[in-house]
Amino acid sequence: ADYFVQVAAFTSKANADQLAAKLGAKVVVSADGKLHRVRFGPFASEDEAKSALKNAQAKGYPQARLLHE
């Protein structure tokens, strides 16, 4: 399983693409195609992901969260 940091999720692909480009993140589309998630990762360890999470929160994304999939 991998660790990811999700910064935001949008119904608008354009909004997700714009934020991902700004942050250097990836856009992952949900299985039903309705949500476009802006994420960093995968990270090999929880510690690496936690570091990225803190970085995202420090950059003004307090809603960023850690995911383990």
JSON list of N, CA and C in Angstrom, two decimals:
[
{"chain": "A", "resi": 1, "resn": "ALA", "atom": "N", "xyz": [0.84, -1.20, 0.00]},
{"chain": "A", "resi": 1, "resn": "ALA", "atom": "CA", "xyz": [0.00, 0.00, 0.00]},
{"chain": "A", "resi": 1, "resn": "ALA", "atom": "C", "xyz": [0.87, 1.24, 0.00]},
{"chain": "A", "resi": 2, "resn": "ASP", "atom": "N", "xyz": [0.35, 2.28, -0.60]},
{"chain": "A", "resi": 2, "resn": "ASP", "atom": "CA", "xyz": [1.10, 3.53, -0.71]},
{"chain": "A", "resi": 2, "resn": "ASP", "atom": "C", "xyz": [0.43, 4.63, 0.09]},
{"chain": "A", "resi": 3, "resn": "TYR", "atom": "N", "xyz": [1.22, 5.66, 0.38]},
{"chain": "A", "resi": 3, "resn": "TYR", "atom": "CA", "xyz": [0.74, 6.84, 1.09]},
{"chain": "A", "resi": 3, "resn": "TYR", "atom": "C", "xyz": [0.65, 8.01, 0.12]},
{"chain": "A", "resi": 4, "resn": "PHE", "atom": "N", "xyz": [-0.39, 8.80, 0.27]},
{"chain": "A", "resi": 4, "resn": "PHE", "atom": "CA", "xyz": [-0.59, 9.99, -0.56]},
{"chain": "A", "resi": 4, "resn": "PHE", "atom": "C", "xyz": [-0.98, 11.14, 0.35]},
{"chain": "A", "resi": 5, "resn": "VAL", "atom": "N", "xyz": [-0.74, 12.36, -0.13]},
{"chain": "A", "resi": 5, "resn": "VAL", "atom": "CA", "xyz": [-1.25, 13.55, 0.53]},
{"chain": "A", "resi": 5, "resn": "VAL", "atom": "C", "xyz": [-2.24, 14.18, -0.44]},
{"chain": "A", "resi": 6, "resn": "GLN", "atom": "N", "xyz": [-3.49, 14.28, -0.02]},
{"chain": "A", "resi": 6, "resn": "GLN", "atom": "CA", "xyz": [-4.51, 14.92, -0.84]},
{"chain": "A", "resi": 6, "resn": "GLN", "atom": "C", "xyz": [-4.69, 16.34, -0.35]},
{"chain": "A", "resi": 7, "resn": "VAL", "atom": "N", "xyz": [-4.50, 17.28, -1.28]},
{"chain": "A", "resi": 7, "resn": "VAL", "atom": "CA", "xyz": [-4.59, 18.70, -0.94]},
{"chain": "A", "resi": 7, "resn": "VAL", "atom": "C", "xyz": [-6.01, 19.22, -1.12]},
{"chain": "A", "resi": 8, "resn": "ALA", "atom": "N", "xyz": [-6.69, 18.73, -2.15]},
{"chain": "A", "resi": 8, "resn": "ALA", "atom": "CA", "xyz": [-8.04, 19.21, -2.45]},
{"chain": "A", "resi": 8, "resn": "ALA", "atom": "C", "xyz": [-8.73, 18.22, -3.37]},
{"chain": "A", "resi": 9, "resn": "ALA", "atom": "N", "xyz": [-10.05, 18.39, -3.50]},
{"chain": "A", "resi": 9, "resn": "ALA", "atom": "CA", "xyz": [-10.83, 17.61, -4.45]},
{"chain": "A", "resi": 9, "resn": "ALA", "atom": "C", "xyz": [-11.85, 18.54, -5.08]},
{"chain": "A", "resi": 10, "resn": "PHE", "atom": "N", "xyz": [-12.00, 18.43, -6.38]},
{"chain": "A", "resi": 10, "resn": "PHE", "atom": "CA", "xyz": [-12.89, 19.31, -7.14]},
{"chain": "A", "resi": 10, "resn": "PHE", "atom": "C", "xyz": [-13.80, 18.50, -8.03]},
{"chain": "A", "resi": 11, "resn": "THR", "atom": "N", "xyz": [-15.00, 19.03, -8.29]},
{"chain": "A", "resi": 11, "resn": "THR", "atom": "CA", "xyz": [-15.83, 18.44, -9.33]},
{"chain": "A", "resi": 11, "resn": "THR", "atom": "C", "xyz": [-15.37, 18.96, -10.69]},
{"chain": "A", "resi": 12, "resn": "SER", "atom": "N", "xyz": [-14.71, 20.09, -10.69]},
{"chain": "A", "resi": 12, "resn": "SER", "atom": "CA", "xyz": [-14.21, 20.70, -11.93]},
{"chain": "A", "resi": 12, "resn": "SER", "atom": "C", "xyz": [-12.79, 20.21, -12.23]},
{"chain": "A", "resi": 13, "resn": "LYS", "atom": "N", "xyz": [-12.65, 19.56, -13.40]},
{"chain": "A", "resi": 13, "resn": "LYS", "atom": "CA", "xyz": [-11.32, 19.11, -13.82]},
{"chain": "A", "resi": 13, "resn": "LYS", "atom": "C", "xyz": [-10.39, 20.30, -14.01]},
{"chain": "A", "resi": 14, "resn": "ALA", "atom": "N", "xyz": [-10.90, 21.40, -14.56]},
{"chain": "A", "resi": 14, "resn": "ALA", "atom": "CA", "xyz": [-10.08, 22.58, -14.81]},
{"chain": "A", "resi": 14, "resn": "ALA", "atom": "C", "xyz": [-9.50, 23.14, -13.51]},
{"chain": "A", "resi": 15, "resn": "ASN", "atom": "N", "xyz": [-10.32, 23.21, -12.46]},
{"chain": "A", "resi": 15, "resn": "ASN", "atom": "CA", "xyz": [-9.83, 23.71, -11.17]},
{"chain": "A", "resi": 15, "resn": "ASN", "atom": "C", "xyz": [-8.77, 22.78, -10.59]},
{"chain": "A", "resi": 16, "resn": "ALA", "atom": "N", "xyz": [-9.00, 21.48, -10.70]},
{"chain": "A", "resi": 16, "resn": "ALA", "atom": "CA", "xyz": [-8.03, 20.51, -10.19]},
{"chain": "A", "resi": 16, "resn": "ALA", "atom": "C", "xyz": [-6.71, 20.62, -10.97]},
{"chain": "A", "resi": 17, "resn": "ASP", "atom": "N", "xyz": [-6.81, 20.70, -12.28]},
{"chain": "A", "resi": 17, "resn": "ASP", "atom": "CA", "xyz": [-5.60, 20.81, -13.12]},
{"chain": "A", "resi": 17, "resn": "ASP", "atom": "C", "xyz": [-4.82, 22.08, -12.80]},
{"chain": "A", "resi": 18, "resn": "GLN", "atom": "N", "xyz": [-5.54, 23.17, -12.57]},
{"chain": "A", "resi": 18, "resn": "GLN", "atom": "CA", "xyz": [-4.89, 24.44, -12.27]},
{"chain": "A", "resi": 18, "resn": "GLN", "atom": "C", "xyz": [-4.11, 24.37, -10.95]},
{"chain": "A", "resi": 19, "resn": "LEU", "atom": "N", "xyz": [-4.73, 23.83, -9.92]},
{"chain": "A", "resi": 19, "resn": "LEU", "atom": "CA", "xyz": [-4.06, 23.73, -8.63]},
{"chain": "A", "resi": 19, "resn": "LEU", "atom": "C", "xyz": [-2.90, 22.74, -8.70]},
{"chain": "A", "resi": 20, "resn": "ALA", "atom": "N", "xyz": [-3.10, 21.62, -9.38]},
{"chain": "A", "resi": 20, "resn": "ALA", "atom": "CA", "xyz": [-2.03, 20.62, -9.50]},
{"chain": "A", "resi": 20, "resn": "ALA", "atom": "C", "xyz": [-0.81, 21.22, -10.21]},
{"chain": "A", "resi": 21, "resn": "ALA", "atom": "N", "xyz": [-1.06, 22.00, -11.25]},
{"chain": "A", "resi": 21, "resn": "ALA", "atom": "CA", "xyz": [0.06, 22.63, -11.98]},
{"chain": "A", "resi": 21, "resn": "ALA", "atom": "C", "xyz": [0.79, 23.62, -11.08]},
{"chain": "A", "resi": 22, "resn": "LYS", "atom": "N", "xyz": [0.04, 24.37, -10.29]},
{"chain": "A", "resi": 22, "resn": "LYS", "atom": "CA", "xyz": [0.62, 25.36, -9.37]},
{"chain": "A", "resi": 22, "resn": "LYS", "atom": "C", "xyz": [1.50, 24.67, -8.32]},
{"chain": "A", "resi": 23, "resn": "LEU", "atom": "N", "xyz": [1.04, 23.52, -7.83]},
{"chain": "A", "resi": 23, "resn": "LEU", "atom": "CA", "xyz": [1.74, 22.83, -6.74]},
{"chain": "A", "resi": 23, "resn": "LEU", "atom": "C", "xyz": [2.74, 21.78, -7.20]},
{"chain": "A", "resi": 24, "resn": "GLY", "atom": "N", "xyz": [2.68, 21.40, -8.47]},
{"chain": "A", "resi": 24, "resn": "GLY", "atom": "CA", "xyz": [3.51, 20.30, -8.94]},
{"chain": "A", "resi": 24, "resn": "GLY", "atom": "C", "xyz": [2.98, 18.96, -8.45]},
{"chain": "A", "resi": 25, "resn": "ALA", "atom": "N", "xyz": [1.65, 18.87, -8.33]},
{"chain": "A", "resi": 25, "resn": "ALA", "atom": "CA", "xyz": [0.99, 17.65, -7.85]},
{"chain": "A", "resi": 25, "resn": "ALA", "atom": "C", "xyz": [0.33, 16.94, -9.03]},
{"chain": "A", "resi": 26, "resn": "LYS", "atom": "N", "xyz": [-0.34, 15.83, -8.73]},
{"chain": "A", "resi": 26, "resn": "LYS", "atom": "CA", "xyz": [-1.04, 15.04, -9.74]},
{"chain": "A", "resi": 26, "resn": "LYS", "atom": "C", "xyz": [-2.54, 15.13, -9.50]},
{"chain": "A", "resi": 27, "resn": "VAL", "atom": "N", "xyz": [-3.30, 14.95, -10.58]},
{"chain": "A", "resi": 27, "resn": "VAL", "atom": "CA", "xyz": [-4.76, 14.87, -10.47]},
{"chain": "A", "resi": 27, "resn": "VAL", "atom": "C", "xyz": [-5.15, 13.41, -10.62]},
{"chain": "A", "resi": 28, "resn": "VAL", "atom": "N", "xyz": [-5.90, 12.89, -9.66]},
{"chain": "A", "resi": 28, "resn": "VAL", "atom": "CA", "xyz": [-6.41, 11.52, -9.69]},
{"chain": "A", "resi": 28, "resn": "VAL", "atom": "C", "xyz": [-7.93, 11.60, -9.74]},
{"chain": "A", "resi": 29, "resn": "VAL", "atom": "N", "xyz": [-8.51, 10.97, -10.75]},
{"chain": "A", "resi": 29, "resn": "VAL", "atom": "CA", "xyz": [-9.96, 11.01, -10.91]},
{"chain": "A", "resi": 29, "resn": "VAL", "atom": "C", "xyz": [-10.59, 9.85, -10.14]},
{"chain": "A", "resi": 30, "resn": "SER", "atom": "N", "xyz": [-11.69, 10.13, -9.46]},
{"chain": "A", "resi": 30, "resn": "SER", "atom": "CA", "xyz": [-12.39, 9.09, -8.70]},
{"chain": "A", "resi": 30, "resn": "SER", "atom": "C", "xyz": [-12.97, 8.04, -9.65]},
{"chain": "A", "resi": 31, "resn": "ALA", "atom": "N", "xyz": [-13.29, 6.90, -9.10]},
{"chain": "A", "resi": 31, "resn": "ALA", "atom": "CA", "xyz": [-13.79, 5.77, -9.89]},
{"chain": "A", "resi": 31, "resn": "ALA", "atom": "C", "xyz": [-15.04, 6.14, -10.69]},
{"chain": "A", "resi": 32, "resn": "ASP", "atom": "N", "xyz": [-15.89, 6.98, -10.11]},
{"chain": "A", "resi": 32, "resn": "ASP", "atom": "CA", "xyz": [-17.11, 7.37, -10.82]},
{"chain": "A", "resi": 32, "resn": "ASP", "atom": "C", "xyz": [-16.91, 8.57, -11.76]},
{"chain": "A", "resi": 33, "resn": "GLY", "atom": "N", "xyz": [-15.68, 9.10, -11.78]},
{"chain": "A", "resi": 33, "resn": "GLY", "atom": "CA", "xyz": [-15.36, 10.20, -12.68]},
{"chain": "A", "resi": 33, "resn": "GLY", "atom": "C", "xyz": [-15.87, 11.56, -12.23]},
{"chain": "A", "resi": 34, "resn": "LYS", "atom": "N", "xyz": [-16.43, 11.65, -11.04]},
{"chain": "A", "resi": 34, "resn": "LYS", "atom": "CA", "xyz": [-17.03, 12.91, -10.58]},
{"chain": "A", "resi": 34, "resn": "LYS", "atom": "C", "xyz": [-16.09, 13.81, -9.80]},
{"chain": "A", "resi": 35, "resn": "LEU", "atom": "N", "xyz": [-15.07, 13.22, -9.17]},
{"chain": "A", "resi": 35, "resn": "LEU", "atom": "CA", "xyz": [-14.14, 14.01, -8.36]},
{"chain": "A", "resi": 35, "resn": "LEU", "atom": "C", "xyz": [-12.74, 13.97, -8.95]},
{"chain": "A", "resi": 36, "resn": "HIS", "atom": "N", "xyz": [-12.11, 15.12, -8.94]},
{"chain": "A", "resi": 36, "resn": "HIS", "atom": "CA", "xyz": [-10.73, 15.25, -9.41]},
{"chain": "A", "resi": 36, "resn": "HIS", "atom": "C", "xyz": [-9.91, 15.63, -8.18]},
{"chain": "A", "resi": 37, "resn": "ARG", "atom": "N", "xyz": [-9.10, 14.68, -7.72]},
{"chain": "A", "resi": 37, "resn": "ARG", "atom": "CA", "xyz": [-8.35, 14.87, -6.47]},
{"chain": "A", "resi": 37, "resn": "ARG", "atom": "C", "xyz": [-6.94, 15.34, -6.78]},
{"chain": "A", "resi": 38, "resn": "VAL", "atom": "N", "xyz": [-6.50, 16.36, -6.06]},
{"chain": "A", "resi": 38, "resn": "VAL", "atom": "CA", "xyz": [-5.14, 16.89, -6.23]},
{"chain": "A", "resi": 38, "resn": "VAL", "atom": "C", "xyz": [-4.28, 16.26, -5.14]},
{"chain": "A", "resi": 39, "resn": "ARG", "atom": "N", "xyz": [-3.29, 15.47, -5.60]},
{"chain": "A", "resi": 39, "resn": "ARG", "atom": "CA", "xyz": [-2.49, 14.67, -4.65]},
{"chain": "A", "resi": 39, "resn": "ARG", "atom": "C", "xyz": [-0.99, 14.74, -4.92]},
{"chain": "A", "resi": 40, "resn": "PHE", "atom": "N", "xyz": [-0.25, 14.53, -3.85]},
{"chain": "A", "resi": 40, "resn": "PHE", "atom": "CA", "xyz": [1.19, 14.27, -3.92]},
{"chain": "A", "resi": 40, "resn": "PHE", "atom": "C", "xyz": [1.40, 12.80, -3.59]},
{"chain": "A", "resi": 41, "resn": "GLY", "atom": "N", "xyz": [2.38, 12.20, -4.19]},
{"chain": "A", "resi": 41, "resn": "GLY", "atom": "CA", "xyz": [2.69, 10.80, -3.89]},
{"chain": "A", "resi": 41, "resn": "GLY", "atom": "C", "xyz": [2.69, 9.98, -5.16]},
{"chain": "A", "resi": 42, "resn": "PRO", "atom": "N", "xyz": [2.86, 8.70, -5.02]},
{"chain": "A", "resi": 42, "resn": "PRO", "atom": "CA", "xyz": [2.89, 7.94, -3.76]},
{"chain": "A", "resi": 42, "resn": "PRO", "atom": "C", "xyz": [4.20, 8.09, -3.00]},
{"chain": "A", "resi": 43, "resn": "PHE", "atom": "N", "xyz": [4.11, 7.93, -1.71]},
{"chain": "A", "resi": 43, "resn": "PHE", "atom": "CA", "xyz": [5.28, 7.93, -0.83]},
{"chain": "A", "resi": 43, "resn": "PHE", "atom": "C", "xyz": [5.47, 6.52, -0.30]},
{"chain": "A", "resi": 44, "resn": "ALA", "atom": "N", "xyz": [6.72, 6.13, -0.18]},
{"chain": "A", "resi": 44, "resn": "ALA", "atom": "CA", "xyz": [7.04, 4.77, 0.26]},
{"chain": "A", "resi": 44, "resn": "ALA", "atom": "C", "xyz": [6.75, 4.54, 1.73]},
{"chain": "A", "resi": 45, "resn": "SER", "atom": "N", "xyz": [6.84, 5.61, 2.53]},
{"chain": "A", "resi": 45, "resn": "SER", "atom": "CA", "xyz": [6.64, 5.44, 3.97]},
{"chain": "A", "resi": 45, "resn": "SER", "atom": "C", "xyz": [5.68, 6.49, 4.51]},
{"chain": "A", "resi": 46, "resn": "GLU", "atom": "N", "xyz": [5.11, 6.19, 5.65]},
{"chain": "A", "resi": 46, "resn": "GLU", "atom": "CA", "xyz": [4.22, 7.13, 6.32]},
{"chain": "A", "resi": 46, "resn": "GLU", "atom": "C", "xyz": [4.98, 8.39, 6.73]},
{"chain": "A", "resi": 47, "resn": "ASP", "atom": "N", "xyz": [6.23, 8.23, 7.14]},
{"chain": "A", "resi": 47, "resn": "ASP", "atom": "CA", "xyz": [7.03, 9.39, 7.56]},
{"chain": "A", "resi": 47, "resn": "ASP", "atom": "C", "xyz": [7.23, 10.38, 6.41]},
{"chain": "A", "resi": 48, "resn": "GLU", "atom": "N", "xyz": [7.52, 9.85, 5.21]},
{"chain": "A", "resi": 48, "resn": "GLU", "atom": "CA", "xyz": [7.69, 10.72, 4.04]},
{"chain": "A", "resi": 48, "resn": "GLU", "atom": "C", "xyz": [6.39, 11.47, 3.75]},
{"chain": "A", "resi": 49, "resn": "ALA", "atom": "N", "xyz": [5.28, 10.74, 3.82]},
{"chain": "A", "resi": 49, "resn": "ALA", "atom": "CA", "xyz": [3.99, 11.35, 3.55]},
{"chain": "A", "resi": 49, "resn": "ALA", "atom": "C", "xyz": [3.64, 12.40, 4.60]},
{"chain": "A", "resi": 50, "resn": "LYS", "atom": "N", "xyz": [3.94, 12.12, 5.86]},
{"chain": "A", "resi": 50, "resn": "LYS", "atom": "CA", "xyz": [3.67, 13.09, 6.92]},
{"chain": "A", "resi": 50, "resn": "LYS", "atom": "C", "xyz": [4.47, 14.36, 6.72]},
{"chain": "A", "resi": 51, "resn": "SER", "atom": "N", "xyz": [5.69, 14.23, 6.25]},
{"chain": "A", "resi": 51, "resn": "SER", "atom": "CA", "xyz": [6.53, 15.39, 5.95]},
{"chain": "A", "resi": 51, "resn": "SER", "atom": "C", "xyz": [5.89, 16.22, 4.83]},
{"chain": "A", "resi": 52, "resn": "ALA", "atom": "N", "xyz": [5.42, 15.55, 3.79]},
{"chain": "A", "resi": 52, "resn": "ALA", "atom": "CA", "xyz": [4.76, 16.25, 2.68]},
{"chain": "A", "resi": 52, "resn": "ALA", "atom": "C", "xyz": [3.46, 16.90, 3.14]},
{"chain": "A", "resi": 53, "resn": "LEU", "atom": "N", "xyz": [2.75, 16.23, 4.04]},
{"chain": "A", "resi": 53, "resn": "LEU", "atom": "CA", "xyz": [1.50, 16.78, 4.58]},
{"chain": "A", "resi": 53, "resn": "LEU", "atom": "C", "xyz": [1.78, 18.08, 5.33]},
{"chain": "A", "resi": 54, "resn": "LYS", "atom": "N", "xyz": [2.80, 18.07, 6.19]},
{"chain": "A", "resi": 54, "resn": "LYS", "atom": "CA", "xyz": [3.16, 19.27, 6.94]},
{"chain": "A", "resi": 54, "resn": "LYS", "atom": "C", "xyz": [3.53, 20.40, 5.99]},
{"chain": "A", "resi": 55, "resn": "ASN", "atom": "N", "xyz": [4.25, 20.05, 4.92]},
{"chain": "A", "resi": 55, "resn": "ASN", "atom": "CA", "xyz": [4.67, 21.04, 3.93]},
{"chain": "A", "resi": 55, "resn": "ASN", "atom": "C", "xyz": [3.45, 21.65, 3.24]},
{"chain": "A", "resi": 56, "resn": "ALA", "atom": "N", "xyz": [2.49, 20.81, 2.85]},
{"chain": "A", "resi": 56, "resn": "ALA", "atom": "CA", "xyz": [1.27, 21.30, 2.19]},
{"chain": "A", "resi": 56, "resn": "ALA", "atom": "C", "xyz": [0.48, 22.21, 3.13]},
{"chain": "A", "resi": 57, "resn": "GLN", "atom": "N", "xyz": [0.38, 21.81, 4.39]},
{"chain": "A", "resi": 57, "resn": "GLN", "atom": "CA", "xyz": [-0.35, 22.62, 5.36]},
{"chain": "A", "resi": 57, "resn": "GLN", "atom": "C", "xyz": [0.35, 23.96, 5.59]},
{"chain": "A", "resi": 58, "resn": "ALA", "atom": "N", "xyz": [1.68, 23.94, 5.62]},
{"chain": "A", "resi": 58, "resn": "ALA", "atom": "CA", "xyz": [2.45, 25.17, 5.81]},
{"chain": "A", "resi": 58, "resn": "ALA", "atom": "C", "xyz": [2.30, 26.11, 4.62]},
{"chain": "A", "resi": 59, "resn": "LYS", "atom": "N", "xyz": [2.03, 25.56, 3.44]},
{"chain": "A", "resi": 59, "resn": "LYS", "atom": "CA", "xyz": [1.87, 26.38, 2.24]},
{"chain": "A", "resi": 59, "resn": "LYS", "atom": "C", "xyz": [0.45, 26.92, 2.10]},
{"chain": "A", "resi": 60, "resn": "GLY", "atom": "N", "xyz": [-0.38, 26.69, 3.11]},
{"chain": "A", "resi": 60, "resn": "GLY", "atom": "CA", "xyz": [-1.70, 27.29, 3.09]},
{"chain": "A", "resi": 60, "resn": "GLY", "atom": "C", "xyz": [-2.83, 26.34, 2.71]},
{"chain": "A", "resi": 61, "resn": "TYR", "atom": "N", "xyz": [-2.61, 25.05, 2.91]},
{"chain": "A", "resi": 61, "resn": "TYR", "atom": "CA", "xyz": [-3.65, 24.06, 2.62]},
{"chain": "A", "resi": 61, "resn": "TYR", "atom": "C", "xyz": [-3.94, 23.25, 3.89]},
{"chain": "A", "resi": 62, "resn": "PRO", "atom": "N", "xyz": [-4.58, 23.90, 4.88]},
{"chain": "A", "resi": 62, "resn": "PRO", "atom": "CA", "xyz": [-4.81, 23.22, 6.16]},
{"chain": "A", "resi": 62, "resn": "PRO", "atom": "C", "xyz": [-5.71, 22.00, 6.05]},
{"chain": "A", "resi": 63, "resn": "GLN", "atom": "N", "xyz": [-6.49, 21.94, 4.97]},
{"chain": "A", "resi": 63, "resn": "GLN", "atom": "CA", "xyz": [-7.40, 20.80, 4.79]},
{"chain": "A", "resi": 63, "resn": "GLN", "atom": "C", "xyz": [-6.70, 19.59, 4.16]},
{"chain": "A", "resi": 64, "resn": "ALA", "atom": "N", "xyz": [-5.43, 19.72, 3.84]},
{"chain": "A", "resi": 64, "resn": "ALA", "atom": "CA", "xyz": [-4.69, 18.59, 3.26]},
{"chain": "A", "resi": 64, "resn": "ALA", "atom": "C", "xyz": [-4.74, 17.41, 4.22]},
{"chain": "A", "resi": 65, "resn": "ARG", "atom": "N", "xyz": [-4.79, 16.20, 3.65]},
{"chain": "A", "resi": 65, "resn": "ARG", "atom": "CA", "xyz": [-4.86, 15.02, 4.53]},
{"chain": "A", "resi": 65, "resn": "ARG", "atom": "C", "xyz": [-4.04, 13.87, 3.98]},
{"chain": "A", "resi": 66, "resn": "LEU", "atom": "N", "xyz": [-3.70, 12.99, 4.90]},
{"chain": "A", "resi": 66, "resn": "LEU", "atom": "CA", "xyz": [-2.89, 11.82, 4.58]},
{"chain": "A", "resi": 66, "resn": "LEU", "atom": "C", "xyz": [-3.82, 10.67, 4.22]},
{"chain": "A", "resi": 67, "resn": "LEU", "atom": "N", "xyz": [-3.49, 9.98, 3.12]},
{"chain": "A", "resi": 67, "resn": "LEU", "atom": "CA", "xyz": [-4.28, 8.82, 2.68]},
{"chain": "A", "resi": 67, "resn": "LEU", "atom": "C", "xyz": [-3.36, 7.60, 2.58]},
{"chain": "A", "resi": 68, "resn": "HIS", "atom": "N", "xyz": [-3.91, 6.45, 2.89]},
{"chain": "A", "resi": 68, "resn": "HIS", "atom": "CA", "xyz": [-3.16, 5.20, 2.78]},
{"chain": "A", "resi": 68, "resn": "HIS", "atom": "C", "xyz": [-4.01, 4.26, 1.94]},
{"chain": "A", "resi": 69, "resn": "GLU", "atom": "N", "xyz": [-3.52, 3.94, 0.76]},
{"chain": "A", "resi": 69, "resn": "GLU", "atom": "CA", "xyz": [-4.30, 3.11, -0.17]},
{"chain": "A", "resi": 69, "resn": "GLU", "atom": "C", "xyz": [-3.52, 1.91, -0.65]}
]
